[in-house]
CSV table of C-alpha atoms in Angstrom, one decimal:
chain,number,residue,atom,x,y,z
A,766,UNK,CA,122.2,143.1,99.0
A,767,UNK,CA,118.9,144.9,97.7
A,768,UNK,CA,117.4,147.4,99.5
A,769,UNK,CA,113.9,146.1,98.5
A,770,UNK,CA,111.5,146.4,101.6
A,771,UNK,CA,109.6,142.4,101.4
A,772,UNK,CA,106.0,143.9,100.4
A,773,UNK,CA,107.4,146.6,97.9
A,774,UNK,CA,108.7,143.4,96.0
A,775,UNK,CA,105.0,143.1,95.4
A,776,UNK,CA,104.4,146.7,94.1
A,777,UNK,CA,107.4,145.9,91.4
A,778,UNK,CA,104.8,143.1,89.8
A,779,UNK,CA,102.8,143.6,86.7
A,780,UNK,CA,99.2,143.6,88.3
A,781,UNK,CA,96.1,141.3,87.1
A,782,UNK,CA,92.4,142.1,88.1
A,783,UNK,CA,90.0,140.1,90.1
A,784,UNK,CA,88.3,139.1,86.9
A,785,UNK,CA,91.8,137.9,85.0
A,786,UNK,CA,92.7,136.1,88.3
A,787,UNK,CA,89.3,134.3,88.6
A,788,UNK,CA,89.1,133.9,84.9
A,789,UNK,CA,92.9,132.0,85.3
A,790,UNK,CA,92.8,130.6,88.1
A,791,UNK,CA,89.8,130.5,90.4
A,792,UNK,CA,91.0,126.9,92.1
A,793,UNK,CA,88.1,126.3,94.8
A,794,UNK,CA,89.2,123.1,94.1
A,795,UNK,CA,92.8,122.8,94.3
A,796,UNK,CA,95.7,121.5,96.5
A,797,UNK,CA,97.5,123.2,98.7
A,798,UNK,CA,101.0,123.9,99.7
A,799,UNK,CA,101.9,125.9,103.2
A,800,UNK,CA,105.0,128.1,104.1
A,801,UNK,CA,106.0,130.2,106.8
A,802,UNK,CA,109.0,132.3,106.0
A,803,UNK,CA,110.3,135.5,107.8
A,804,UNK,CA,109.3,138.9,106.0
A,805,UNK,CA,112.4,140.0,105.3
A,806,UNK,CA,112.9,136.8,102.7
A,807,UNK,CA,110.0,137.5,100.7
A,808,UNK,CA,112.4,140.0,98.3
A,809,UNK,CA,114.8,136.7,97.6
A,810,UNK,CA,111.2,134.4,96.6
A,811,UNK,CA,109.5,137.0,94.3
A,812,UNK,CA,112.4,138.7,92.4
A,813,UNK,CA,114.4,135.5,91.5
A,814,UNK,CA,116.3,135.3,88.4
A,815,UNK,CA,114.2,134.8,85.4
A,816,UNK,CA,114.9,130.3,85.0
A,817,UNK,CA,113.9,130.3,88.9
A,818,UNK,CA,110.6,129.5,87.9
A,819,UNK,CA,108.7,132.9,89.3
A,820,UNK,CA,108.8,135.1,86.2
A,821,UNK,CA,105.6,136.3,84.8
A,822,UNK,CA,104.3,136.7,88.5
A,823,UNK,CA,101.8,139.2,89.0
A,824,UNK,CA,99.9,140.9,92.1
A,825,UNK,CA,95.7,141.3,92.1
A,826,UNK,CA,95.2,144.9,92.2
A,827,UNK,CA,91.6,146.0,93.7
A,828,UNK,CA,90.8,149.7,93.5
A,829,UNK,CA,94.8,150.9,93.2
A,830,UNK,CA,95.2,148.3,96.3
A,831,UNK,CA,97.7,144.8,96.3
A,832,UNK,CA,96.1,143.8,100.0
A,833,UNK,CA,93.3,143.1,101.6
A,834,UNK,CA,91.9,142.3,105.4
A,835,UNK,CA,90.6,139.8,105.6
A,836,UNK,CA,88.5,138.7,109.1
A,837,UNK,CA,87.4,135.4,109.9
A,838,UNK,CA,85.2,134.0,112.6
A,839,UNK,CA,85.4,130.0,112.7
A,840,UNK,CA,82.1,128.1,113.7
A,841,UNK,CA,83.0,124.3,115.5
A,842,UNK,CA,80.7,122.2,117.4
A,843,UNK,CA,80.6,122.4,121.7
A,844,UNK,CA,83.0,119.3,121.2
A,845,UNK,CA,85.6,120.7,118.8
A,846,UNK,CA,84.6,118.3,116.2
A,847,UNK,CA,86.0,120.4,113.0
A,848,UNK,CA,89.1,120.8,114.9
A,849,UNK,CA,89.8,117.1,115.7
A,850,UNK,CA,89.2,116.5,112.5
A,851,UNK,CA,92.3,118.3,111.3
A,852,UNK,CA,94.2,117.3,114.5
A,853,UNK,CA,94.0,114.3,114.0
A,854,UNK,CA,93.6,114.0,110.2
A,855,UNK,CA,90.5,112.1,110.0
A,856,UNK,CA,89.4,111.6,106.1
A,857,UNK,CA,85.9,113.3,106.7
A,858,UNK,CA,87.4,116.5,107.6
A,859,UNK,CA,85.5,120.0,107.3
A,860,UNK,CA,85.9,123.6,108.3
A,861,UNK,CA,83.5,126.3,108.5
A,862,UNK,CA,83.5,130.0,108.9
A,863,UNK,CA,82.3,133.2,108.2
A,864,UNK,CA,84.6,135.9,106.0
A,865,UNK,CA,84.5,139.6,105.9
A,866,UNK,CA,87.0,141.4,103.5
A,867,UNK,CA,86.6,144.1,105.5
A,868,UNK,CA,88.0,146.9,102.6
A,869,UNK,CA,84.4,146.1,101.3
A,870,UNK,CA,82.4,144.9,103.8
A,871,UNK,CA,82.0,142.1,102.0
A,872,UNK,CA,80.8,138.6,104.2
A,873,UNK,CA,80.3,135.1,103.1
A,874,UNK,CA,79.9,132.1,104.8
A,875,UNK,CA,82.6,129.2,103.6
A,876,UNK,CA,82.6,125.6,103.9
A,877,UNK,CA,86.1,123.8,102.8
A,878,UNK,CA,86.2,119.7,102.7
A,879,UNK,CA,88.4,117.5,101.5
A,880,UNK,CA,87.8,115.6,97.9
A,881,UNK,CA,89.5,112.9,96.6
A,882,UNK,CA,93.4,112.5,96.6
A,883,UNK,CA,93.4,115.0,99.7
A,884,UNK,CA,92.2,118.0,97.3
A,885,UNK,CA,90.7,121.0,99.0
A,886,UNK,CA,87.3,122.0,98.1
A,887,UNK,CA,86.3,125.4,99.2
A,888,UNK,CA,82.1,126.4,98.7
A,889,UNK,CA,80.7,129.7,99.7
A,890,UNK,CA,77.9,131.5,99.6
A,891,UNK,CA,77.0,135.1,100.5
A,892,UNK,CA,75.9,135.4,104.1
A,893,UNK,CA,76.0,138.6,106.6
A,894,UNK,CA,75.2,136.9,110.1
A,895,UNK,CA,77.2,134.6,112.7
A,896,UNK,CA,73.8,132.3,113.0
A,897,UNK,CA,73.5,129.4,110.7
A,898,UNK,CA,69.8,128.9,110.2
A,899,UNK,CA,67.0,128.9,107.3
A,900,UNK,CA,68.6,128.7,103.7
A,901,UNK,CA,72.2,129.3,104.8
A,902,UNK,CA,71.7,126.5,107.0
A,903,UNK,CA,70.3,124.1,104.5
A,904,UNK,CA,72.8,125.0,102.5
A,905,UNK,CA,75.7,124.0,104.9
A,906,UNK,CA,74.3,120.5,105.8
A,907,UNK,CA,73.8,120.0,101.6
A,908,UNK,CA,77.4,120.5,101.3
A,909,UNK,CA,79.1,118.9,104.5
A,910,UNK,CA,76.6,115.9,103.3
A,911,UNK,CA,78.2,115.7,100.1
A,912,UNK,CA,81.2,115.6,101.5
A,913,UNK,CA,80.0,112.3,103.7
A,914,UNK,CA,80.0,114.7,106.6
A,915,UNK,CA,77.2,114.0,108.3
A,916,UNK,CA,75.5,114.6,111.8
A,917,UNK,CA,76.4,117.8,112.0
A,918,UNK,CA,73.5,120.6,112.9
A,919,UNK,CA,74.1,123.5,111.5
A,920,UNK,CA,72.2,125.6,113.8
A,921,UNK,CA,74.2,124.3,116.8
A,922,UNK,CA,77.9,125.2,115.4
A,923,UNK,CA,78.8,128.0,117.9
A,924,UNK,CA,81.8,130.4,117.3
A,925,UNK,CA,85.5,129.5,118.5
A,926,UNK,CA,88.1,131.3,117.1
A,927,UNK,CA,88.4,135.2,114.8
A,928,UNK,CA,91.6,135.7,113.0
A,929,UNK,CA,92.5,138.7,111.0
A,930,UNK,CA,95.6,139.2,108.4
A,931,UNK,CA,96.6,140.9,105.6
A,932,UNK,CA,96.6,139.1,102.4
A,933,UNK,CA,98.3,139.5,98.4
A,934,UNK,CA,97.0,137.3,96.4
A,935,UNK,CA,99.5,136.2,93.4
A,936,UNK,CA,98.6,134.6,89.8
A,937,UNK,CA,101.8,132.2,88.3
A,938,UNK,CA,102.2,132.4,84.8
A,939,UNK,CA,101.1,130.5,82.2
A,940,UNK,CA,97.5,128.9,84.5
A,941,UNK,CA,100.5,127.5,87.2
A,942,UNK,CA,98.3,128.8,89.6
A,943,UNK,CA,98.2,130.9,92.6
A,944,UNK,CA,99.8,132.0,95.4
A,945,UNK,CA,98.8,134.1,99.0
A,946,UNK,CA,100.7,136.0,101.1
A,947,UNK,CA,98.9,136.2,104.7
A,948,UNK,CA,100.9,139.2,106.9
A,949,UNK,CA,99.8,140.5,110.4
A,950,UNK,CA,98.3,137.6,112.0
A,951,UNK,CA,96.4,137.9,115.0
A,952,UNK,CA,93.8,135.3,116.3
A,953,UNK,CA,91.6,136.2,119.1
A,954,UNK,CA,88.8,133.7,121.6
A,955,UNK,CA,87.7,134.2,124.7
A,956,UNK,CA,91.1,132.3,126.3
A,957,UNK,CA,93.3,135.6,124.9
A,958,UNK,CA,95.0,136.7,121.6
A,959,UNK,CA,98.0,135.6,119.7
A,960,UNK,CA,99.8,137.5,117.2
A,961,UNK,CA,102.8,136.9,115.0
A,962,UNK,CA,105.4,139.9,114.1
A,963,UNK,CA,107.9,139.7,110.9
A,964,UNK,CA,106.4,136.4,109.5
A,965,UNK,CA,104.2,135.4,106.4
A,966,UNK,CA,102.2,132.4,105.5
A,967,UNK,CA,102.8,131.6,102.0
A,968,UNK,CA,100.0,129.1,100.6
A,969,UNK,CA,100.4,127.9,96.7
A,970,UNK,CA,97.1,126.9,95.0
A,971,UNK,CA,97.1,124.7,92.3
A,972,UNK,CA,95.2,122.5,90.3
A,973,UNK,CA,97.0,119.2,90.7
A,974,UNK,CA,99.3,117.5,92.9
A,975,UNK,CA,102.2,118.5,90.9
A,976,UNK,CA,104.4,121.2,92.5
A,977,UNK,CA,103.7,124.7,90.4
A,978,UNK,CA,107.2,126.7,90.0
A,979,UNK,CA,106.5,129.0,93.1
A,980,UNK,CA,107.0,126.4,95.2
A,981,UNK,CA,110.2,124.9,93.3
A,982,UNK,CA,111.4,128.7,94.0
A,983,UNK,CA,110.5,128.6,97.4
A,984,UNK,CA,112.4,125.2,97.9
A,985,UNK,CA,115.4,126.3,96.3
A,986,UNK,CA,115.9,128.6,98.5
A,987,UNK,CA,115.5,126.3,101.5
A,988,UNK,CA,111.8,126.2,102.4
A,989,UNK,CA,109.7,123.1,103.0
A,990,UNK,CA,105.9,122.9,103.1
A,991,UNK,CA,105.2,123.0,107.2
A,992,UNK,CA,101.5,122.4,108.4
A,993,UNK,CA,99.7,125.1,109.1
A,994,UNK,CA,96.0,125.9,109.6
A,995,UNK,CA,95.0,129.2,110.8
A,996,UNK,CA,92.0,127.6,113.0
A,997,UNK,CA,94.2,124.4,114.1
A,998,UNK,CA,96.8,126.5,115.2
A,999,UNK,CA,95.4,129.6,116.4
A,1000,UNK,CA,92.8,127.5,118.2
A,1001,UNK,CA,95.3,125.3,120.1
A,1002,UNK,CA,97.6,128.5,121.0
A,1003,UNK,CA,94.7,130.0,122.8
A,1004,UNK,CA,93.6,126.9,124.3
A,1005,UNK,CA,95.7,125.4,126.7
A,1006,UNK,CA,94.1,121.5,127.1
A,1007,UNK,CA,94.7,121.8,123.1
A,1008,UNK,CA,98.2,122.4,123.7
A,1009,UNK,CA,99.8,118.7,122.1
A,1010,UNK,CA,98.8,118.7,118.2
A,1011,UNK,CA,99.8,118.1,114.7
A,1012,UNK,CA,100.7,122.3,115.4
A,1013,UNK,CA,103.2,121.7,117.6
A,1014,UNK,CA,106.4,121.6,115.2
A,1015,UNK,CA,105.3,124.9,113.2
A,1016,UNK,CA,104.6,127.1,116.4
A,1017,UNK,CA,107.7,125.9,118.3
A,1018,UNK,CA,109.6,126.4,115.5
A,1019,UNK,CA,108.6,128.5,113.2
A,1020,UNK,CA,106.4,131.0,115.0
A,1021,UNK,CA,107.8,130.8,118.8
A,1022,UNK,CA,110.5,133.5,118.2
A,1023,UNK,CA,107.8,136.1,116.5
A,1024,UNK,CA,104.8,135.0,118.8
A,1025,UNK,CA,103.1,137.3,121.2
A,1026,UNK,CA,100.5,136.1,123.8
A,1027,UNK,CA,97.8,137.8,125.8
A,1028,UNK,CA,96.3,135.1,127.7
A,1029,UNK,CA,93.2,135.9,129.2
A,1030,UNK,CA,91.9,138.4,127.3
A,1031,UNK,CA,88.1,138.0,126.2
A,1032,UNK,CA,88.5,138.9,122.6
């Protein structure tokens, strides 16, 4: 059995810079793949023997650093709009927030759509304030409107939901793509907070539909894609009319037995 702790299997990659990874693999338009798997098997996925599909991994090193916090505050409309699109997967669906990689300081506003063939499409632009007004507000309703989202005032989005985690951030071999590893989630709204213990959110990033070898890894060894947004779910967790949702499978089953809830709690 090793003896590996799950993030020093991280520190035993070969690193790559920001730049390299960017260079590689940038993928703000990309699909997705979602896992949830306890900590502890983390070890088995990255150090796999060398046909399993995850040799030539490497970890984004920062300033001698393989992780980051990152902090985000989600911006919906009074009705929930942006999170009735995901719950109930209309096509014209859209999520907007504001980031802080807060080793840095770092804040930009994001704005993710979907494309054709269900491809995520993530735009951002640098932005230091929870208010969505003057450029940055142009901005948003350029892009939501080239996404056919329309409607939707930018000024009026209010926020809903902050989440905070650690995240590594993987490049596969060979432009296969890459890979996240979220740690140490917590969301917090003014309903309470909820945070998970001993699990990870593994998200694959690649360029086509095809599934990249980090994922063939990850399903040898037993894991499926599960749905999992960290607005949809945190959201729906901390609001209890919100309670029956696409969510339901991954935080009964999944996160239930790790889950910690402070209802209540203005955050």
């Amino acid at each position: 059995m090793s003896t590996i702790e799950p993030m020093e299997a991280v520190e035993l990659l070969p690193s790559v810079s920001l730049a390299e990874l960017d260079a590689a693999a940038a993928l703000l338009t990309r699909v997705d793949r979602k896992y949830v798997i306890e900590a502890a098997e983390l070890d088995a996925v990255l150090t796999g023997p060398y046909d399993s599909g995850v040799a030539g991994l490497r970890a984004l090193e920062v300033e001698g650093r393989r992780s980051s916090r990152y902090e985000s505050t989600y911006l919906d409309t009074v009705d929930l709009d942006s999170w009735a699109g995901a719950a109930h997967r209309r096509r014209r669906r859209w999520k907007v927030r504001t980031r802080t990689y807060a080793d840095t300081g770092e804040r930009w506003l994001e704005v993710k759509t979907r494309g054709r063939r269900g491809v995520t499409v993530k735009e951002r632009l640098p932005h230091d304030a929870l208010e969505i007004s003057g450029p940055a507000g142009a901005w948003l309703r350029d892009r939501l409107g080239a996404a056919h989202v329309h409607d939707i005032d930018p000024s009026g989005l209010v926020a809903t939901l902050r989440t905070s985690y650690v995240r590594t951030t993987l490049l596969l071999a060979d432009g296969a793509g890459r890979a996240t590893v979220d740690r140490d989630l917590r969301w917090m709204s003014g309903h309470g907070t909820a945070e998970v213990g001993d699990v990870l959110v593994v998200e694959t990033k690649s360029a086509s539909a095809r599934p990249g070898p980090l994922d063939r890894r990850l399903w040898e060894l037993g894991h499926r894609p599960v749905r999992i947004s960290k607005y949809g779910t945190g959201l729906a967790l901390l609001t209890p009319h919100l309670q029956t949702n696409r969510w339901h499978r991954v935080t009964s089953r999944h996160l239930a037995d790790h889950l910690t809830l402070h209802e209540g709690v203005l955050a």
